[in-house]
XYZ file of C-alpha atoms in Angstrom:
737
model
C -16.722 31.779 10.894
C -19.788 33.682 11.775
C -18.105 35.540 14.396
C -17.974 38.623 11.821
C -21.555 38.923 12.283
C -22.279 40.081 15.653
C -19.190 42.952 15.106
C -21.532 44.530 12.541
C -25.398 43.448 13.501
C -26.140 46.151 15.747
C -26.640 48.766 12.895
C -26.973 46.597 9.786
C -30.395 46.217 8.035
C -32.249 43.059 7.976
C -31.391 42.980 4.119
C -27.505 43.451 4.352
C -27.839 40.655 7.445
C -29.440 38.434 4.879
C -26.980 38.689 2.097
C -23.797 38.318 4.288
C -25.253 35.233 6.007
C -25.886 33.350 2.659
C -22.193 34.295 1.974
C -20.861 33.158 5.001
C -23.405 29.976 5.116
C -20.996 27.911 2.660
C -18.089 28.402 4.847
C -19.746 27.943 8.458
C -18.043 25.649 10.852
C -18.929 25.752 14.429
C -19.515 28.878 16.563
C -16.057 29.726 17.429
C -14.103 33.169 17.721
C -11.330 31.761 15.362
C -10.205 28.779 13.644
C -6.586 29.427 14.774
C -5.163 27.097 17.346
C -3.939 29.780 19.695
C -0.286 28.305 20.312
C 0.369 28.877 16.650
C 1.454 32.633 17.371
C 3.292 31.967 20.272
C 5.449 28.996 19.729
C 7.606 27.831 16.986
C 6.622 25.334 14.468
C 9.151 22.836 16.303
C 6.570 22.708 19.156
C 3.764 23.718 17.127
C 1.300 21.650 14.758
C 2.629 19.328 12.046
C 2.475 20.125 8.728
C -0.859 18.733 7.909
C -2.662 20.204 10.388
C -0.937 23.881 9.425
C -2.101 22.843 5.818
C -5.540 22.136 6.791
C -5.530 25.494 8.982
C -4.456 27.469 6.126
C -7.363 26.308 3.677
C -9.881 26.964 6.407
C -8.539 30.424 6.920
C -8.233 31.234 3.199
C -11.738 30.235 2.618
C -12.600 32.328 5.455
C -10.750 35.341 4.074
C -12.555 35.165 0.798
C -15.886 34.845 2.413
C -15.553 38.025 4.635
C -13.798 39.536 1.308
C -17.156 38.604 -0.297
C -19.293 39.987 2.903
C -17.328 43.232 2.602
C -18.097 43.544 -0.868
C -21.748 43.084 -0.239
C -21.938 45.745 2.325
C -20.449 48.294 0.173
C -22.719 46.867 -3.043
C -25.695 47.637 -0.258
C -24.425 51.033 0.494
C -24.318 50.360 4.472
C -22.721 52.481 6.887
C -19.378 53.562 6.864
C -18.964 52.351 10.662
C -20.422 48.544 9.461
C -17.969 48.956 6.379
C -15.168 49.691 8.539
C -15.884 47.051 11.656
C -15.847 44.132 8.517
C -12.737 45.278 6.857
C -11.102 45.439 9.988
C -12.109 42.147 10.721
C -10.960 41.226 7.128
C -7.587 42.386 8.101
C -7.488 40.483 11.115
C -8.080 37.237 9.064
C -5.382 38.043 6.570
C -3.073 38.910 9.253
C -3.696 35.364 10.930
C -3.642 33.557 7.498
C 0.246 35.298 6.827
C 0.798 34.048 10.459
C 0.031 30.534 9.200
C 1.403 30.441 6.088
C 5.236 31.659 7.576
C 4.946 29.003 9.822
C 3.935 26.287 7.208
C 6.711 27.544 4.934
C 9.021 27.175 7.895
C 7.883 23.744 8.667
C 8.655 22.686 4.958
C 11.922 24.388 4.700
C 13.212 23.432 7.576
C 13.663 26.760 9.242
C 12.843 27.361 12.793
C 10.804 30.597 11.936
C 12.971 32.416 14.613
C 16.070 33.255 12.559
C 17.479 29.749 12.493
C 18.975 28.928 8.700
C 16.720 27.111 6.604
C 17.748 23.816 5.046
C 19.097 25.367 1.664
C 20.538 28.415 3.612
C 21.960 26.115 6.474
C 23.482 23.850 3.383
C 24.636 26.731 1.352
C 26.561 28.153 4.788
C 28.212 24.648 5.113
C 29.314 23.786 1.669
C 30.691 27.479 0.986
C 32.924 26.901 4.199
C 33.659 23.245 2.994
C 34.750 24.516 -0.553
C 36.530 27.663 0.913
C 38.728 25.735 3.460
C 39.438 22.907 0.924
C 37.771 20.125 2.362
C 36.459 18.877 -1.235
C 36.454 21.202 -4.500
C 34.662 20.174 -8.095
C 37.415 18.071 -10.253
C 38.956 19.954 -12.994
C 37.760 23.370 -11.722
C 39.915 25.410 -14.187
C 38.354 23.323 -17.211
C 34.647 24.079 -15.569
C 34.852 20.872 -14.288
C 32.745 17.625 -14.708
C 29.357 17.117 -12.864
C 29.607 14.185 -10.223
C 33.515 14.263 -9.639
C 35.094 15.956 -6.972
C 38.569 16.365 -5.276
C 39.277 16.204 -1.790
C 41.337 18.906 -0.499
C 43.666 18.224 2.423
C 41.838 18.529 5.504
C 38.862 16.397 3.322
C 41.760 13.868 2.727
C 42.656 13.780 6.513
C 38.742 13.027 7.658
C 38.523 10.421 4.893
C 41.527 8.678 5.716
C 40.580 8.897 9.589
C 37.009 7.564 8.913
C 38.600 4.392 6.913
C 41.178 4.053 9.854
C 38.206 3.548 12.215
C 36.400 1.490 10.124
C 39.307 -0.970 9.901
C 39.398 -0.877 13.439
C 35.955 -1.157 14.069
C 35.116 -3.818 11.499
C 38.350 -5.776 10.239
C 40.130 -5.911 13.501
C 37.211 -6.068 15.541
C 36.054 -9.007 13.457
C 38.906 -10.478 12.487
C 37.830 -10.137 8.790
C 40.089 -11.301 5.745
C 41.050 -8.333 3.755
C 41.359 -8.125 -0.081
C 41.831 -5.290 -2.450
C 40.806 -6.298 -6.319
C 41.228 -4.393 -9.607
C 38.928 -1.786 -10.136
C 38.633 -3.069 -14.268
C 36.460 -6.144 -14.127
C 36.058 -8.726 -17.170
C 32.438 -8.547 -18.685
C 31.632 -12.389 -17.703
C 32.009 -11.508 -14.031
C 29.217 -8.965 -14.167
C 27.265 -10.565 -16.686
C 26.790 -13.234 -13.877
C 26.309 -10.906 -11.251
C 23.350 -9.616 -13.278
C 24.992 -5.949 -13.302
C 25.168 -6.334 -17.375
C 21.112 -6.905 -17.736
C 19.887 -5.182 -14.693
C 22.298 -2.648 -13.251
C 19.812 0.266 -14.986
C 18.359 3.570 -14.042
C 15.172 5.143 -15.626
C 15.867 7.979 -18.010
C 13.956 10.237 -20.073
C 14.955 12.644 -22.933
C 14.295 16.103 -23.711
C 12.386 15.242 -27.027
C 13.736 18.172 -28.828
C 17.334 18.757 -27.617
C 18.025 15.333 -26.312
C 19.367 16.007 -23.187
C 19.071 13.249 -20.557
C 17.362 13.569 -17.105
C 17.046 10.823 -14.585
C 13.256 10.031 -14.501
C 12.564 9.730 -10.774
C 15.033 12.850 -10.031
C 12.571 14.996 -12.280
C 9.423 13.481 -10.227
C 11.171 13.786 -6.900
C 11.989 17.617 -7.649
C 8.493 18.219 -8.707
C 7.146 16.529 -5.242
C 9.322 18.446 -2.897
C 8.796 21.898 -4.745
C 5.084 21.336 -4.510
C 5.469 20.592 -0.854
C 7.795 23.136 -0.324
C 6.786 26.027 -1.965
C 3.063 25.849 -2.971
C 1.319 26.466 0.290
C -2.254 26.431 -1.499
C -2.085 22.704 -1.816
C -4.456 20.807 0.405
C -3.662 18.374 3.023
C -5.080 15.567 0.774
C -2.972 16.538 -1.980
C 0.352 17.147 0.388
C -0.270 13.206 1.590
C -0.507 12.160 -2.159
C 2.936 13.767 -2.742
C 4.629 12.346 0.157
C 2.967 8.720 -0.663
C 4.761 9.336 -4.080
C 8.077 10.293 -2.238
C 7.817 7.451 -0.264
C 7.163 4.757 -3.295
C 9.462 6.303 -5.784
C 12.065 3.523 -5.710
C 9.224 1.027 -6.414
C 7.624 2.552 -9.312
C 7.857 0.768 -12.426
C 9.122 2.260 -15.541
C 5.294 2.576 -16.812
C 3.805 3.856 -13.642
C 6.838 6.420 -13.381
C 5.982 7.439 -16.867
C 2.488 7.838 -15.876
C 3.147 10.291 -12.924
C 5.549 12.572 -15.088
C 2.600 13.127 -17.574
C -0.332 13.427 -14.784
C 1.632 15.979 -13.222
C 2.711 17.898 -16.482
C 6.216 17.532 -15.856
C 8.820 18.953 -18.569
C 12.446 19.174 -19.152
C 13.683 21.374 -16.715
C 15.933 23.845 -18.758
C 14.037 24.144 -21.746
C 10.221 23.050 -20.631
C 10.001 20.567 -23.533
C 8.210 17.564 -23.249
C 9.703 14.565 -22.151
C 10.287 10.823 -23.757
C 8.847 7.793 -21.696
C 11.046 6.339 -19.155
C 13.706 3.725 -20.552
C 16.612 1.732 -18.567
C 20.040 3.420 -19.177
C 22.724 0.877 -17.937
C 24.833 2.906 -15.315
C 28.559 1.241 -15.792
C 31.343 2.779 -17.582
C 32.117 0.291 -20.273
C 35.963 -0.285 -21.588
C 38.088 -2.812 -22.896
C 40.721 -4.994 -21.822
C 44.062 -5.012 -24.049
C 44.816 -3.198 -27.133
C 42.504 -5.739 -29.514
C 39.581 -4.359 -28.135
C 38.133 -8.186 -28.397
C 37.862 -8.557 -24.677
C 35.021 -6.091 -23.170
C 35.144 -5.142 -19.504
C 33.498 -2.503 -17.185
C 34.884 0.045 -14.460
C 33.503 -1.948 -11.330
C 30.108 -0.534 -10.129
C 30.740 -2.207 -6.583
C 33.724 -3.831 -4.668
C 31.622 -7.090 -3.820
C 32.141 -9.090 -6.716
C 36.241 -9.408 -6.080
C 35.176 -10.732 -2.931
C 32.523 -13.517 -4.214
C 34.984 -14.984 -7.130
C 37.661 -15.315 -4.246
C 35.410 -17.067 -1.749
C 37.415 -20.401 -2.675
C 40.606 -18.951 -1.771
C 39.536 -17.242 1.005
C 37.719 -20.112 2.651
C 40.811 -22.272 2.103
C 42.969 -19.698 3.955
C 40.456 -19.712 6.821
C 41.031 -23.184 7.353
C 38.094 -24.430 5.620
C 35.713 -22.791 8.680
C 32.603 -20.627 8.791
C 31.463 -18.183 9.696
C 33.943 -15.779 8.315
C 34.211 -12.247 6.456
C 36.066 -10.533 3.936
C 36.389 -7.198 3.489
C 37.562 -4.460 0.591
C 37.688 -0.494 0.502
C 37.987 0.534 -2.871
C 37.007 2.946 -5.705
C 33.649 2.094 -7.373
C 32.253 3.891 -10.759
C 28.570 4.446 -11.719
C 27.998 6.509 -14.776
C 24.923 8.679 -13.062
C 22.546 10.209 -15.658
C 22.366 13.530 -13.771
C 24.847 13.755 -11.025
C 23.851 16.134 -7.971
C 23.716 16.943 -4.724
C 27.578 17.049 -4.201
C 29.259 13.951 -2.854
C 25.847 12.396 -2.217
C 25.525 11.144 -5.727
C 28.936 10.783 -7.957
C 30.635 9.003 -10.599
C 33.445 7.971 -8.748
C 33.305 7.032 -5.220
C 34.760 4.868 -2.170
C 32.899 1.942 -1.081
C 33.797 -0.204 2.208
C 32.160 -3.618 1.739
C 31.581 -6.646 4.100
C 30.868 -10.179 2.894
C 30.449 -12.228 6.116
C 29.655 -16.051 4.744
C 27.244 -18.192 7.059
C 25.834 -21.510 7.159
C 22.299 -21.020 5.955
C 20.932 -23.161 8.481
C 22.419 -21.078 11.436
C 22.851 -17.797 11.482
C 23.561 -17.097 14.915
C 26.072 -14.965 15.996
C 28.528 -15.678 18.852
C 28.630 -11.544 19.906
C 25.215 -10.831 19.349
C 24.843 -10.204 23.119
C 27.131 -7.066 22.867
C 24.417 -5.340 20.798
C 21.225 -6.740 21.796
C 20.337 -4.185 24.098
C 21.052 -0.913 21.847
C 17.827 1.285 21.156
C 17.600 3.595 17.845
C 15.321 4.490 15.582
C 14.136 1.746 13.472
C 11.624 2.014 10.201
C 10.388 -1.438 9.657
C 8.156 -1.896 6.424
C 4.788 -2.469 8.428
C 5.263 1.065 9.895
C 5.994 2.306 6.437
C 2.928 0.810 4.831
C 0.794 2.341 7.294
C 2.035 5.993 7.029
C 3.883 6.203 10.631
C 7.153 7.076 11.477
C 10.487 5.449 12.478
C 10.319 4.735 16.294
C 12.928 3.549 18.763
C 13.072 0.097 18.954
C 15.008 -2.212 21.139
C 17.350 -4.498 18.451
C 16.748 -7.543 20.745
C 13.250 -7.061 20.369
C 13.368 -6.711 16.640
C 15.321 -9.734 15.991
C 13.270 -11.998 18.622
C 9.687 -10.741 16.786
C 11.278 -11.844 13.338
C 11.336 -7.731 12.244
C 14.881 -8.742 11.342
C 15.370 -11.908 9.928
C 18.357 -13.380 12.265
C 20.908 -12.373 14.687
C 23.596 -12.126 12.232
C 22.006 -9.290 10.274
C 20.843 -7.931 13.644
C 24.509 -8.151 14.941
C 25.874 -5.836 11.769
C 23.259 -3.475 12.556
C 23.872 -2.746 15.937
C 27.541 -2.881 14.696
C 26.689 -0.285 11.914
C 25.044 1.840 14.584
C 28.191 2.111 16.789
C 30.457 2.892 14.037
C 27.943 5.836 12.506
C 27.325 7.321 16.051
C 31.060 7.351 17.293
C 31.807 9.153 14.068
C 29.823 12.034 15.311
C 26.548 11.483 13.406
C 23.829 12.538 15.353
C 21.796 9.374 16.769
C 18.327 11.282 16.703
C 18.804 12.041 12.681
C 20.173 8.505 11.936
C 17.314 5.401 11.482
C 17.168 2.119 10.053
C 14.757 1.415 7.479
C 13.630 -2.111 6.139
C 12.874 -2.360 2.444
C 9.556 -2.717 1.635
C 8.686 -6.594 0.128
C 8.259 -5.305 -3.918
C 11.593 -2.947 -2.978
C 13.586 -6.036 -2.104
C 15.708 -8.561 -4.491
C 13.758 -12.024 -4.841
C 16.940 -13.854 -3.305
C 17.004 -11.182 -0.430
C 16.044 -12.454 3.069
C 15.994 -9.220 4.446
C 17.628 -5.690 3.889
C 17.969 -2.709 5.635
C 19.420 0.997 5.040
C 21.000 3.087 7.446
C 19.422 6.246 6.410
C 20.700 9.600 7.869
C 19.187 13.045 7.665
C 20.547 15.930 6.292
C 19.633 19.058 4.364
C 18.540 16.948 1.341
C 16.275 14.399 3.267
C 17.026 11.244 4.679
C 19.807 9.753 2.488
C 20.844 6.056 2.577
C 24.711 5.709 3.289
C 24.702 1.755 4.370
C 22.871 -1.000 3.108
C 22.740 -4.055 5.251
C 21.308 -7.037 3.609
C 20.857 -10.982 3.768
C 21.318 -11.684 0.092
C 21.104 -15.701 0.826
C 23.094 -17.981 -1.302
C 22.636 -16.080 -4.701
C 26.148 -14.414 -5.394
C 28.317 -17.738 -4.693
C 25.470 -19.731 -7.054
C 25.491 -17.392 -9.728
C 29.204 -17.367 -10.000
C 29.547 -21.396 -9.868
C 27.212 -21.609 -12.330
C 28.646 -19.373 -14.765
C 32.124 -20.215 -14.077
C 31.781 -23.830 -13.254
C 33.957 -23.878 -10.235
C 32.029 -24.537 -7.181
C 32.005 -22.069 -4.554
C 30.689 -24.279 -1.733
C 31.399 -24.853 1.756
C 31.251 -28.270 3.878
C 30.409 -29.427 7.117
C 32.342 -32.645 8.366
C 30.185 -35.266 10.255
C 31.198 -36.693 13.520
C 30.147 -40.023 11.852
C 28.721 -41.031 8.562
C 25.089 -40.390 8.044
C 22.597 -42.197 6.066
C 20.568 -39.803 3.684
C 18.313 -40.121 0.866
C 18.806 -38.105 -2.322
C 17.350 -36.970 -5.365
C 18.981 -38.281 -8.784
C 18.107 -36.364 -11.935
C 20.119 -37.637 -14.791
C 19.190 -36.299 -18.217
C 19.532 -38.480 -21.126
C 21.898 -36.326 -23.228
C 21.557 -38.388 -26.696
C 18.140 -38.368 -26.607
C 17.546 -34.659 -25.364
C 20.153 -33.671 -28.392
C 18.114 -35.563 -31.114
C 15.172 -33.939 -29.930
C 16.298 -30.399 -29.077
C 19.559 -30.116 -31.081
C 20.337 -26.320 -30.184
C 18.316 -26.139 -27.303
C 19.760 -29.234 -25.751
C 21.649 -27.400 -22.992
C 18.737 -25.037 -22.017
C 16.608 -28.116 -21.580
C 19.190 -30.171 -19.514
C 19.799 -27.096 -17.184
C 16.167 -27.006 -16.405
C 15.802 -30.296 -15.931
C 18.802 -30.364 -13.337
C 17.460 -27.383 -11.371
C 14.101 -29.138 -10.614
C 13.340 -29.349 -7.057
C 12.330 -32.659 -5.397
C 8.503 -31.711 -5.661
C 8.784 -31.389 -9.261
C 11.062 -33.899 -10.235
C 8.976 -36.705 -8.184
C 5.658 -35.448 -10.207
C 7.422 -35.497 -13.401
C 8.504 -39.059 -12.826
C 4.928 -40.313 -12.126
C 3.661 -38.415 -14.590
C 6.252 -40.234 -17.199
C 5.514 -43.793 -15.599
C 1.663 -42.950 -16.380
C 1.695 -41.300 -19.592
C 5.050 -41.476 -21.261
C 5.302 -37.751 -22.307
C 4.923 -34.745 -20.002
C 5.018 -30.896 -21.131
C 7.837 -28.966 -19.111
C 8.382 -25.692 -19.115
C 12.184 -24.457 -19.527
C 12.449 -20.649 -18.292
C 15.393 -19.776 -20.482
C 13.409 -20.789 -23.590
C 10.157 -18.971 -22.362
C 8.162 -22.056 -23.575
C 6.758 -25.728 -22.689
C 8.746 -28.540 -24.326
C 7.881 -32.249 -24.563
C 9.642 -34.604 -22.072
C 9.056 -38.323 -23.027
C 10.372 -41.018 -20.722
C 13.475 -41.934 -22.251
C 14.831 -38.503 -21.828
C 15.343 -38.554 -18.150
C 15.967 -40.805 -15.254
C 14.543 -39.740 -12.085
C 15.233 -41.997 -8.570
C 16.041 -41.703 -4.989
C 18.858 -43.193 -3.683
C 20.293 -43.789 -0.004
C 23.899 -42.876 0.480
C 26.256 -42.528 3.093
C 27.668 -38.848 3.700
C 30.702 -38.263 5.703
C 29.750 -34.276 4.887
C 27.124 -31.738 4.187
C 27.946 -29.549 1.095
C 26.334 -26.313 0.629
C 26.132 -22.768 -0.591
C 27.014 -20.342 2.387
C 24.716 -17.448 2.922
C 26.013 -13.825 2.470
C 25.330 -10.652 5.264
C 26.745 -7.705 3.255
C 27.188 -4.547 5.078
C 28.167 -2.036 2.147
C 29.009 1.700 3.037
C 29.023 4.704 0.887
C 32.115 6.506 2.457
C 31.313 9.778 0.699
C 27.925 9.845 1.534
C 28.622 9.155 5.307
C 31.548 11.757 5.172
C 29.045 14.766 3.834
C 26.572 13.846 6.304
C 28.761 13.913 9.127
C 30.353 17.631 7.442
C 26.436 18.843 8.032
C 25.987 17.191 11.187
C 29.169 18.642 12.592
C 28.860 21.962 11.198
C 27.343 25.185 13.142
C 27.953 29.077 13.801
C 28.528 31.129 16.867
C 28.828 35.077 17.371
C 31.969 36.465 17.454
C 33.028 38.253 20.729
C 32.226 41.640 19.591
C 28.759 40.055 17.964
C 29.368 41.659 14.968
C 29.643 38.324 12.613
C 28.720 34.537 12.572
C 32.091 32.175 13.099
C 31.839 28.828 11.322
C 32.632 25.833 13.167
C 32.839 21.849 12.887
C 32.671 20.012 15.841
C 34.287 16.909 14.515
C 35.033 14.378 17.227
C 39.048 13.833 17.647
C 38.454 10.502 16.320
C 37.962 12.003 12.726
C 38.862 15.491 13.165
C 41.488 16.563 10.234
C 43.812 17.929 12.447
C 44.011 17.149 16.297
C 45.745 20.079 17.595
C 47.389 23.304 17.121
C 50.268 24.965 18.616
C 50.374 28.736 19.042
C 52.895 31.240 20.551
C 50.539 33.583 22.093
C 52.952 36.625 20.907
C 56.183 36.515 18.620
C 58.842 35.730 21.203
C 61.714 33.441 20.392
C 61.449 31.534 23.919
C 57.688 30.878 23.145
C 58.658 29.777 19.428
C 61.022 27.488 20.996
C 58.674 25.777 23.395
C 56.280 25.751 20.840
C 58.673 23.506 18.710
C 59.269 21.325 21.404
C 55.574 20.589 21.718
C 55.287 19.927 18.456
C 58.306 17.350 18.257
C 56.375 15.638 21.307
C 53.279 15.915 19.501
C 54.785 14.554 16.489
C 56.332 11.295 18.555
C 52.869 10.642 19.837
C 51.367 10.423 16.340
C 49.049 13.238 16.941
C 48.470 15.510 13.850
C 49.099 19.220 14.301
C 49.753 22.481 12.973
C 52.372 25.052 14.512
C 51.220 28.861 14.034
C 53.907 31.163 14.920
C 52.539 34.273 12.847
C 51.734 37.742 14.597
C 48.153 37.024 14.012
C 45.907 37.759 17.064
C 45.460 34.707 19.200
C 41.650 34.993 18.791
C 41.881 35.191 14.945
C 43.873 31.751 15.337
C 41.446 30.105 17.195
C 38.597 31.118 14.703
C 40.935 29.918 11.659
C 41.390 26.381 13.171
C 37.571 26.089 14.755
C 36.520 26.716 10.898
C 38.568 23.352 10.048
C 37.292 21.251 13.230
C 40.308 21.199 15.273
C 39.228 20.363 18.632
C 42.347 21.372 20.674
C 44.549 24.428 20.846
C 48.111 24.391 22.820
C 48.671 28.300 23.876
C 52.124 28.985 24.731
C 52.667 31.997 26.897
C 55.541 30.813 29.054
C 58.401 28.357 29.012
C 57.097 26.485 32.050
C 52.908 26.027 31.695
C 51.047 26.291 28.680
C 46.994 26.730 28.091
C 44.822 23.873 26.235
C 41.678 25.137 24.886
C 38.622 22.945 23.844
C 36.908 24.062 20.583
C 33.208 23.574 21.670
C 33.144 24.763 25.199
C 36.175 27.271 24.465
C 37.043 26.204 27.965
C 41.008 26.220 28.981
C 43.194 24.356 31.424
C 46.936 24.841 32.455
C 49.190 22.251 32.168
C 53.088 21.805 32.211
C 55.157 21.887 28.991
C 56.020 18.139 29.339
C 52.526 16.995 30.038
C 50.832 19.147 27.161
C 51.259 16.136 24.198
C 50.332 13.276 26.671
C 47.200 15.171 27.641
C 46.074 15.797 24.086
C 46.864 12.256 23.386
C 44.688 10.449 26.031
C 41.879 12.501 24.922
C 42.144 12.078 21.142
C 42.744 8.404 21.749
C 39.771 8.102 23.687
C 41.512 7.245 26.789
C 39.733 9.772 29.127
C 37.205 12.632 28.037
C 37.811 16.494 27.922
C 35.592 16.257 31.423
C 38.106 14.383 33.065
C 41.025 16.839 31.936
C 38.542 20.103 33.069
C 38.252 17.999 36.571
C 42.132 17.263 37.096
C 43.911 20.124 35.930
C 43.814 24.300 37.069
C 41.218 26.329 34.981
C 42.496 29.011 32.861
C 40.427 32.304 31.890
C 41.271 34.449 29.281
C 39.263 36.806 27.024
C 41.282 35.675 23.690
C 39.849 32.280 24.204
C 36.219 33.984 23.255
C 37.313 35.930 20.494
């Protein structure tokens, strides 16, 4: 940063030189013309340096500006000559321009804008949401009564998209894997959700405005603070930015105490009033209700669909011929009483889940169709890379499984199938990653867990969870209900096995522990082989041993006459075991919202005076597959349009016929905004044109062939490129209107 000195030293006095040298010495670096890398001013941020290097450059440039400002003031105080002061001011202004340039690029980097006129994330989101609500894809529920946060209605095109997504989900999973589909009630008795752990543990941490009592979700406030600082405070150092990013990355792992400490450390207050906040405390997210008029049978609106499958395992296993592996699936509504719902369809109080429970032998988690996905390569984010601060990278699925990064073949198979499902829907593969849960993020019973995360304007959003839940759920319901939810492997010949037998003497335990007898009996029976044999040895040598009962939270004395422990040899004809569960769980609303964003773009009108909105939905999920337009109001053309419409209906193609006199260009624009992939324009009684939405290319086909061509493409039997090669091309100015 000494490059200012040569500009003014030719006529400056030695005293002036010493003053300026001292002012600049504290900010000196290696002699160079500028600390600004040469590419900052000539390339957009997507090609330029990272956010971290931009922050460092901005800090250095700010220091240089301050140093040169001090130098200018020193020159003026020393009454240097006007040319000397002017040269110093010119250099200072040049530094300020460079600083401003870095600020703009940093702002673009953190906001998601390319700095070249491309919309920022917020502006893009607003444009997409405005279009979605205006065209009735979805709208706030109970709108005329000012709505209720976290509740939304799907309009006609939104319902069609959702229906198409669910139809493809059934085809891709239920039909492809021969799954058993069930449909269970939304109202669930308390005992079921008590056994699953939801009554005690299905919570989020909440804080309250200490003066008004308004509730906020604690992690959301911390997340908003970190994002706000990163995106709008360009003065924070690279180190501070790294700290805030680490907080965001580990947000889900913070305990109530750690979360409260961070809120206090950063001085976070209530967003609306700036009042102080309470310490975080757990809030159960389930909607409570009662079953029957007496109100004596408590229940809840289900927070997930999985429990209905688990409690039906015994019957489903019988229906499947007592064979493993098999999978059961359910699509249905779930309910969560979100503390502060936001982000549109991403966080709502009622939503659609599609869940699969794949039951498998815990000793054999191979999958017969694993070879079909083994060579897929996509973005994966293993926990080791997360802990080291690295980014997701493309990994071959087979390598991830063989190295043990993914726990087993069946889990890997479903990760691959989820990737194919999402990308075929229209999710951008470069904005889709599979993130592995950190060790302290997983439930204690889970063997492995991965989230399919999709990047949208809100950041990376978890849309699918794929977990190996071991045998936890079936065991929990077996213990609570008393009904064994188990499977059996029959042996071709009997096998002699040595089994541990633990027989509590209930009479003696009842006399000793009275009301706590049941807790002690359950704890004794739950001992593993090592614990039981150690107790047997201790009882034989000492006659009494201290035994910890976790449900009582204390040690109790166990005497020799209270329990019998032995090993017996038996012949068994089968192995009875509790199956493990691989669970892919899909948040349908989240997937649909990300699909909306990934499909939305704008393009200029033919005149260039406005931007037209387009949804590039694949035909698979498009709400309407085709439109039929008579070019002008003409009875013959309208009759042909009706014939084509009837053919499309017969072929099962959703379509819309428009015989209004509006210009063809405006009709194209209206249907592009709904994501309709094809338009048939009737301009003769023999041949018609078929226009493709994104390329705006048109081909000429006969009236008789029109419906069949559209059906073949929408059904995936051929591509638009195939159609373009086969049929005569048609050019028309109206296609570009």
